Tab-separated table of C-alpha atoms and ligand atoms in Angstrom:
chain	number	residue	atom	x	y	z
K	1375	UNK	CA	-10.804	-14.600	28.896
K	1376	UNK	CA	-9.474	-13.665	25.362
K	1377	UNK	CA	-10.455	-16.621	22.936
K	1378	UNK	CA	-9.133	-14.923	19.749
K	1379	UNK	CA	-6.180	-16.693	18.166
K	1380	UNK	CA	-3.608	-14.006	17.711
K	1381	UNK	CA	-0.902	-16.218	16.430
K	1382	UNK	CA	-1.442	-15.581	12.779
K	1383	UNK	CA	-0.206	-13.058	10.204
K	1384	UNK	CA	-3.306	-11.720	8.334
K	1385	UNK	CA	-3.002	-11.633	4.488
K	1386	UNK	CA	-3.024	-8.090	3.284
K	1387	UNK	CA	-2.128	-8.841	-0.263
K	1388	UNK	CA	-4.142	-7.726	-3.083
K	1389	UNK	CA	-3.995	-7.982	-6.954
K	1390	UNK	CA	-5.001	-4.755	-8.681
K	1391	UNK	CA	-4.236	-3.489	-12.192
K	1392	UNK	CA	-1.983	-6.476	-13.236
K	1393	UNK	CA	0.122	-5.948	-9.931
K	1394	UNK	CA	0.580	-8.153	-6.896
K	1395	UNK	CA	0.873	-5.983	-3.993
K	1396	UNK	CA	1.966	-7.158	-0.482
K	1397	UNK	CA	-0.555	-4.841	1.003
K	1398	UNK	CA	-3.132	-2.151	-0.196
K	1399	UNK	CA	-1.330	0.918	1.040
K	1400	UNK	CA	-0.020	3.143	-1.683
K	1401	UNK	CA	1.437	6.724	-1.581
K	1402	UNK	CA	-0.668	9.273	-3.219
K	1403	UNK	CA	0.848	11.347	-6.125
K	1404	UNK	CA	2.479	14.552	-5.199
K	1405	UNK	CA	2.574	13.810	-1.553
K	1406	UNK	CA	5.618	11.454	-1.513
K	1407	UNK	CA	8.020	13.020	-3.997
K	1408	UNK	CA	9.838	10.459	-6.276
K	1409	UNK	CA	9.957	7.984	-3.215
K	1410	UNK	CA	13.710	8.608	-2.433
K	1411	UNK	CA	12.934	11.600	-0.303
K	1412	UNK	CA	11.184	9.439	2.295
K	1413	UNK	CA	13.803	6.679	2.364
K	1414	UNK	CA	15.193	7.656	5.705
K	1415	UNK	CA	11.815	7.696	7.503
K	1416	UNK	CA	9.806	4.917	5.694
K	1417	UNK	CA	11.007	1.408	4.862
K	1418	UNK	CA	9.785	1.745	1.311
K	1419	UNK	CA	9.825	-2.000	0.723
K	1420	UNK	CA	6.982	-2.323	3.197
K	1421	UNK	CA	4.622	-0.226	1.131
K	1422	UNK	CA	2.069	-1.769	-1.320
K	1423	UNK	CA	2.971	0.612	-4.208
K	1424	UNK	CA	4.689	3.820	-4.590
K	1425	UNK	CA	3.109	6.442	-6.884
K	1426	UNK	CA	5.268	9.384	-7.830
K	1427	UNK	CA	4.708	12.954	-8.417
K	1428	UNK	CA	2.703	13.604	-11.617
K	1429	UNK	CA	4.992	13.625	-14.751
K	1430	UNK	CA	4.646	15.621	-17.903
K	1431	UNK	CA	6.519	15.359	-21.300
K	1432	UNK	CA	8.765	18.503	-20.556
K	1433	UNK	CA	9.791	19.617	-17.021
K	1434	UNK	CA	7.257	21.864	-15.494
K	1435	UNK	CA	8.009	24.803	-12.997
K	1436	UNK	CA	4.496	24.839	-11.445
K	1437	UNK	CA	2.829	27.996	-10.112
K	1438	UNK	CA	4.052	30.966	-8.430
K	1439	UNK	CA	4.094	31.012	-4.573
K	1440	UNK	CA	2.224	31.036	-2.160
K	1441	UNK	CA	1.212	27.499	-3.423
K	1442	UNK	CA	0.005	26.083	-0.184
K	1443	UNK	CA	-2.457	27.177	2.559
K	1444	UNK	CA	-3.468	25.356	5.648
K	1445	UNK	CA	-7.214	25.192	6.170
K	1446	UNK	CA	-9.535	23.561	8.677
K	1447	UNK	CA	-8.689	19.902	8.801
K	1448	UNK	CA	-6.875	20.100	5.457
K	1449	UNK	CA	-4.797	22.141	2.971
K	1450	UNK	CA	-5.198	23.899	-0.211
K	1451	UNK	CA	-2.478	23.472	-2.942
K	1452	UNK	CA	-1.928	24.984	-6.255
K	1453	UNK	CA	1.532	23.471	-6.876
K	1454	UNK	CA	0.678	23.392	-10.542
K	1455	UNK	CA	2.024	19.971	-11.225
K	1456	UNK	CA	5.614	20.958	-10.988
K	1457	UNK	CA	7.966	18.126	-11.957
K	1458	UNK	CA	11.302	17.158	-13.611
K	1459	UNK	CA	9.730	15.723	-16.705
K	1460	UNK	CA	9.687	12.129	-17.994
K	1461	UNK	CA	13.273	12.068	-19.336
K	1462	UNK	CA	14.922	13.296	-16.179
K	1463	UNK	CA	12.627	10.959	-14.192
K	1464	UNK	CA	13.683	7.851	-16.153
K	1465	UNK	CA	17.294	8.966	-16.008
K	1466	UNK	CA	17.703	10.193	-12.398
K	1467	UNK	CA	14.846	8.961	-10.352
K	1468	UNK	CA	13.909	5.534	-11.587
K	1469	UNK	CA	17.212	3.783	-10.922
K	1470	UNK	CA	16.572	4.093	-7.177
K	1471	UNK	CA	13.008	3.041	-7.343
K	1472	UNK	CA	14.027	-0.114	-9.367
K	1473	UNK	CA	16.065	-1.393	-6.541
K	1474	UNK	CA	12.986	-1.704	-4.346
K	1475	UNK	CA	10.726	-4.691	-4.138
K	1476	UNK	CA	7.628	-2.414	-4.007
K	1477	UNK	CA	6.096	-1.654	-7.393
K	1478	UNK	CA	6.175	1.773	-8.771
K	1479	UNK	CA	3.377	3.496	-10.520
K	1480	UNK	CA	4.110	6.511	-12.767
K	1481	UNK	CA	1.349	9.155	-12.592
K	1482	UNK	CA	1.153	11.172	-15.841
K	1483	UNK	CA	-0.770	14.340	-16.895
K	1484	UNK	CA	-1.103	16.272	-20.119
K	1485	UNK	CA	-2.753	19.350	-21.511
K	1486	UNK	CA	-3.804	17.669	-24.767
K	1487	UNK	CA	-4.747	14.021	-25.497
K	1488	UNK	CA	-1.528	13.846	-27.633
K	1489	UNK	CA	0.568	14.748	-24.549
K	1490	UNK	CA	-1.013	11.955	-22.598
K	1491	UNK	CA	-0.526	9.511	-25.558
K	1492	UNK	CA	3.136	10.653	-25.827
K	1493	UNK	CA	3.757	9.932	-22.160
K	1494	UNK	CA	2.022	6.602	-22.269
K	1495	UNK	CA	4.026	5.585	-25.340
K	1496	UNK	CA	7.266	6.722	-23.898
K	1497	UNK	CA	6.662	4.807	-20.731
K	1498	UNK	CA	5.435	1.646	-22.480
K	1499	UNK	CA	8.668	-0.212	-22.591
K	1500	UNK	CA	10.395	1.196	-19.576
K	1501	UNK	CA	11.429	-1.339	-17.093
K	1502	UNK	CA	10.568	-0.741	-13.524
K	1503	UNK	CA	7.137	1.015	-14.045
K	1504	UNK	CA	4.632	-1.431	-12.992
K	1505	UNK	CA	1.479	0.617	-14.105
K	1506	UNK	CA	0.420	4.146	-15.183
K	1507	UNK	CA	-1.898	6.227	-13.144
K	1508	UNK	CA	-3.500	8.836	-15.459
K	1509	UNK	CA	-4.464	12.060	-13.736
K	1510	UNK	CA	-7.515	13.378	-15.716
K	1511	UNK	CA	-8.070	16.408	-13.551
K	1512	UNK	CA	-6.005	18.662	-15.866
K	1513	UNK	CA	-7.308	21.422	-18.105
K	1514	UNK	CA	-7.883	20.295	-21.665
K	1515	UNK	CA	-6.421	23.344	-23.582
K	1516	UNK	CA	-8.263	22.464	-26.765
K	1517	UNK	CA	-11.666	22.404	-24.832
K	1518	UNK	CA	-11.099	25.921	-23.455
K	1519	UNK	CA	-9.427	24.759	-20.296
K	1520	UNK	CA	-12.197	22.489	-18.925
K	1521	UNK	CA	-10.597	19.538	-17.047
K	1522	UNK	CA	-10.646	16.127	-19.106
K	1523	UNK	CA	-12.156	14.498	-16.038
K	1524	UNK	CA	-15.375	16.491	-15.811
K	1525	UNK	CA	-16.835	15.569	-19.254
K	1526	UNK	CA	-17.728	11.943	-19.740
K	1527	UNK	CA	-16.853	12.125	-23.534
K	1528	UNK	CA	-13.434	13.471	-23.019
K	1529	UNK	CA	-12.883	11.038	-20.194
K	1530	UNK	CA	-13.599	8.199	-22.664
K	1531	UNK	CA	-11.461	9.842	-25.450
K	1532	UNK	CA	-8.327	10.304	-23.207
K	1533	UNK	CA	-8.673	6.951	-21.572
K	1534	UNK	CA	-9.107	4.989	-24.816
K	1535	UNK	CA	-6.131	6.948	-26.543
K	1536	UNK	CA	-3.859	6.143	-23.658
K	1537	UNK	CA	-5.052	2.545	-23.740
K	1538	UNK	CA	-3.996	2.201	-27.369
K	1539	UNK	CA	-0.622	3.747	-26.688
K	1540	UNK	CA	0.543	1.453	-23.965
K	1541	UNK	CA	0.400	-2.189	-22.842
K	1542	UNK	CA	0.888	-1.245	-19.096
K	1543	UNK	CA	-1.919	-1.587	-16.603
K	1544	UNK	CA	-3.785	1.699	-16.522
K	1545	UNK	CA	-5.319	3.372	-13.381
K	1546	UNK	CA	-7.570	6.237	-14.223
K	1547	UNK	CA	-7.515	8.926	-11.482
K	1548	UNK	CA	-10.758	10.585	-11.285
K	1549	UNK	CA	-11.604	14.227	-10.329
K	1550	UNK	CA	-14.229	14.769	-7.641
K	1551	UNK	CA	-15.294	18.061	-9.246
K	1552	UNK	CA	-18.210	16.529	-11.112
K	1553	UNK	CA	-21.874	15.912	-10.464
K	1554	UNK	CA	-22.219	12.413	-11.628
K	1555	UNK	CA	-19.131	10.241	-10.699
K	1556	UNK	CA	-20.849	7.103	-11.689
K	1557	UNK	CA	-21.157	7.927	-15.271
K	1558	UNK	CA	-17.540	9.213	-15.324
K	1559	UNK	CA	-16.335	5.969	-13.740
K	1560	UNK	CA	-18.247	3.876	-16.397
K	1561	UNK	CA	-16.780	5.951	-19.285
K	1562	UNK	CA	-13.265	5.344	-17.979
K	1563	UNK	CA	-13.961	1.641	-17.693
K	1564	UNK	CA	-15.246	1.496	-21.136
K	1565	UNK	CA	-12.235	3.376	-22.439
K	1566	UNK	CA	-10.003	0.417	-21.100
K	1567	UNK	CA	-9.100	1.279	-17.571
K	1568	UNK	CA	-7.802	-1.650	-15.450
K	1569	UNK	CA	-8.666	0.237	-12.197
K	1570	UNK	CA	-9.841	3.600	-11.006
K	1571	UNK	CA	-8.463	5.722	-8.332
K	1572	UNK	CA	-10.414	8.525	-6.534
K	1573	UNK	CA	-10.679	11.196	-5.402
K	1574	UNK	CA	-8.199	13.954	-6.566
K	1575	UNK	CA	-8.394	17.306	-4.694
K	1576	UNK	CA	-11.554	19.328	-4.474
K	1577	UNK	CA	-11.321	22.897	-5.825
K	1578	UNK	CA	-11.547	25.474	-3.304
K	1579	UNK	CA	-10.126	28.952	-2.212
K	1580	UNK	CA	-9.085	30.864	0.795
K	1581	UNK	CA	-8.971	34.771	1.348
K	1582	UNK	CA	-6.723	36.883	3.747
K	1583	UNK	CA	-9.229	39.360	5.122
K	1584	UNK	CA	-6.596	41.904	5.978
K	1585	UNK	CA	-5.186	42.269	2.491
K	1586	UNK	CA	-8.562	41.049	0.863
K	1587	UNK	CA	-6.274	38.948	-1.511
K	1588	UNK	CA	-6.579	35.147	-2.247
K	1589	UNK	CA	-4.266	33.299	-0.008
K	1590	UNK	CA	-2.981	31.356	-3.011
K	1591	UNK	CA	-1.263	33.212	-5.864
K	1592	UNK	CA	-3.231	30.904	-8.293
K	1593	UNK	CA	-6.446	32.223	-6.478
K	1594	UNK	CA	-8.055	28.684	-6.325
K	1595	UNK	CA	-6.411	25.334	-5.354
K	1596	UNK	CA	-7.169	21.779	-4.589
K	1597	UNK	CA	-8.450	20.898	-1.078
K	1598	UNK	CA	-7.140	17.698	0.478
K	1599	UNK	CA	-6.734	16.143	4.007
K	1600	UNK	CA	-9.456	14.949	6.489
K	1601	UNK	CA	-11.827	17.711	5.508
K	1602	UNK	CA	-12.524	15.688	2.179
K	1603	UNK	CA	-12.767	12.227	3.533
K	1604	UNK	CA	-16.608	12.048	3.846
K	1605	UNK	CA	-16.924	13.190	0.166
K	1606	UNK	CA	-14.316	10.759	-1.066
K	1607	UNK	CA	-15.877	7.829	0.839
K	1608	UNK	CA	-19.244	8.742	-0.867
K	1609	UNK	CA	-17.670	8.982	-4.287
K	1610	UNK	CA	-15.733	5.689	-3.919
K	1611	UNK	CA	-18.849	4.008	-2.906
K	1612	UNK	CA	-20.732	5.225	-5.920
K	1613	UNK	CA	-17.912	4.233	-8.303
K	1614	UNK	CA	-17.609	0.835	-6.702
K	1615	UNK	CA	-21.334	0.276	-7.461
K	1616	UNK	CA	-21.007	1.615	-11.117
K	1617	UNK	CA	-18.049	-0.402	-12.410
K	1618	UNK	CA	-16.564	-4.037	-12.441
K	1619	UNK	CA	-12.928	-2.886	-12.291
K	1620	UNK	CA	-11.098	-2.433	-8.881
K	1621	UNK	CA	-11.379	1.117	-7.132
K	1622	UNK	CA	-8.592	2.684	-5.191
K	1623	UNK	CA	-9.867	4.853	-2.482
K	1624	UNK	CA	-8.082	8.252	-1.856
K	1625	UNK	CA	-8.933	11.348	0.284
K	1626	UNK	CA	-8.225	12.329	3.796
K	1627	UNK	CA	-7.015	9.010	4.996
K	1628	UNK	CA	-4.739	9.525	8.139
K	1629	UNK	CA	-5.478	6.345	10.177
K	1630	UNK	CA	-6.084	2.615	9.771
K	1631	UNK	CA	-9.742	3.379	10.699
K	1632	UNK	CA	-10.115	5.769	7.911
K	1633	UNK	CA	-8.631	3.192	5.403
K	1634	UNK	CA	-11.077	0.468	6.895
K	1635	UNK	CA	-14.056	2.587	5.976
K	1636	UNK	CA	-12.875	2.683	2.281
K	1637	UNK	CA	-12.392	-1.055	2.310
K	1638	UNK	CA	-15.876	-1.690	3.696
K	1639	UNK	CA	-17.244	0.801	1.030
K	1640	UNK	CA	-15.659	-1.463	-1.607
K	1641	UNK	CA	-12.224	-0.065	-2.270
K	1642	UNK	CA	-9.475	-2.692	-2.973
K	1643	UNK	CA	-6.552	-0.438	-2.106
K	1644	UNK	CA	-5.954	3.059	-0.571
K	1645	UNK	CA	-3.662	5.934	-1.201
K	1646	UNK	CA	-2.266	8.163	1.514
K	1647	UNK	CA	-1.759	11.766	0.553
K	1648	UNK	CA	-1.800	14.824	2.963
K	1649	UNK	CA	-1.138	12.522	5.963
K	1650	UNK	CA	2.324	12.158	4.750
K	1651	UNK	CA	3.059	15.883	5.418
K	1652	UNK	CA	1.462	15.785	8.858
K	1653	UNK	CA	3.284	12.463	9.736
K	1654	UNK	CA	5.937	11.127	7.362
K	1655	UNK	CA	5.382	7.453	8.820
K	1656	UNK	CA	1.629	7.573	8.229
K	1657	UNK	CA	1.651	4.743	5.680
K	1658	UNK	CA	3.540	2.362	7.998
K	1659	UNK	CA	1.418	3.165	10.915
K	1660	UNK	CA	-1.767	2.630	8.865
K	1661	UNK	CA	-0.376	-0.671	7.804
K	1662	UNK	CA	0.289	-1.668	11.282
K	1663	UNK	CA	-3.242	-0.570	12.405
K	1664	UNK	CA	-4.789	-2.783	9.572
K	1665	UNK	CA	-2.895	-5.755	10.905
K	1666	UNK	CA	-4.100	-5.100	14.510
K	1667	UNK	CA	-7.643	-4.642	13.354
K	1668	UNK	CA	-7.677	-8.087	11.334
K	1669	UNK	CA	-6.038	-9.853	14.320
K	1670	UNK	CA	-8.555	-8.572	16.910
K	1671	UNK	CA	-11.292	-9.634	14.669
K	1672	UNK	CA	-9.892	-12.815	13.895
K	1673	UNK	CA	-9.831	-12.117	10.162
K	1674	UNK	CA	-7.270	-13.966	8.122
K	1675	UNK	CA	-7.494	-11.710	5.056
K	1676	UNK	CA	-8.212	-8.080	4.459
K	1677	UNK	CA	-9.961	-9.119	1.080
K	1678	UNK	CA	-12.854	-10.510	3.082
K	1679	UNK	CA	-13.854	-7.101	4.283
K	1680	UNK	CA	-13.874	-5.381	0.811
K	1681	UNK	CA	-17.512	-4.140	-0.063
K	1682	UNK	CA	-19.124	-5.497	3.201
K	1683	UNK	CA	-21.005	-2.331	3.948
K	1684	UNK	CA	-24.264	-3.271	5.741
K	1685	UNK	CA	-27.336	-1.456	4.494
B	2862	LIG	C1	0.804	18.927	-2.493
B	2862	LIG	C2	-0.049	18.103	-3.333
B	2862	LIG	C3	0.390	17.709	-4.609
B	2862	LIG	C4	-0.353	16.737	-5.344
B	2862	LIG	N1	0.217	16.645	-6.622
B	2862	LIG	C5	-0.623	15.608	-7.378
B	2862	LIG	C6	-0.027	15.177	-8.719
B	2862	LIG	O1	0.946	15.531	-9.123
B	2862	LIG	N2	-0.831	14.355	-9.513
B	2862	LIG	C7	-2.025	13.755	-8.916
B	2862	LIG	O2	-2.830	13.009	-9.669
B	2862	LIG	N3	-2.534	14.069	-7.744
B	2862	LIG	C8	-1.781	15.058	-6.975
B	2862	LIG	N4	-2.311	15.346	-5.715
B	2862	LIG	C9	-3.535	14.790	-5.197
B	2862	LIG	C10	-3.293	13.686	-4.233
B	2862	LIG	O3	-2.639	12.616	-4.847
B	2862	LIG	C11	-4.605	13.132	-3.656
B	2862	LIG	O4	-5.523	12.626	-4.689
B	2862	LIG	C12	-5.352	14.197	-2.880
B	2862	LIG	O5	-4.548	14.917	-2.191
B	2862	LIG	C13	-6.438	13.508	-1.943
B	2862	LIG	O6	-5.857	12.787	-1.001
B	2862	LIG	P1	-5.531	13.201	0.534
B	2862	LIG	O7	-6.604	13.940	1.134
B	2862	LIG	O8	-5.090	12.024	1.278
B	2862	LIG	O9	-4.288	14.190	0.352
B	2862	LIG	C14	-1.508	16.356	-4.814
B	2862	LIG	C15	-1.969	16.606	-3.539
B	2862	LIG	C16	-1.292	17.483	-2.854
B	2862	LIG	C17	-1.733	17.816	-1.426
């Protein structure tokens, strides 16, 4: 006989980076457009938060095609952070997002610290943007093109500069292309991050053996999807153990079971990326799966699962 009481609605809500979210399911930047593109397939008001495509000060055309290649259990992309630019975003995309009950997070990137600061300052008093996610995986042109996110000193510099420029909650999105994620996470926390999100894509490449050319015009690209999930989970766990601020898990999550692994590792929320391309309703199905898991385990709140890894 089933003695489990199924007549309750589990509490999935979470407070993170100054936001109260109905649930911990967010969309990963660059995989959900500006939100509106998904309005006919996803009830956007059911999501925990919407994170939009990475924004720069000026519109960016991105890289030349081919920019996407399918790989085993994942994909490589070299979109090159194509976007409409902050002004067109605020003018044309934000009005739709403001009508939703779901908080919206603006993901930003720059090639210099001044560009990051300019974006953060521009967004600071814009209504309808609940938090800023700072993508530090971008090449720092003043440091020979090495990504900000791979050097602990430049992580601290960019985070503290953005912190000074904006009152909005800051989520710092970390690059996995590093050897010591714990130190990077600590420098971001010291710089003033309210939360961390990780991982961004892992640098990879693919070759066409007939032409012997790289399959991406950019030669290398970022690997995402289920192929990267074990790496993401390991890095999230290491970051959780290195800092006191909340950590948002990203990387290869396609099911509720995947998301649950991240919560057990200590993540307070997760982002769904490549799964949106495979199944546009992935976010909602993951949400439903979380509710089913909590009910079948007779757990009233998801928060009770956070960081419960048994060692
Ligand atoms: C096509 C594509 C575009 C992306 N664009 C961005 C972006 O603009 N800014 C950003 O911070 N991350 C971007 N990402 C990285 C994702 O947000 C996410 O961190 C990564 O894909 C790992 O998660 P996943 O395996 O669930 O896709 C992009 C990923 C993909 C696949």
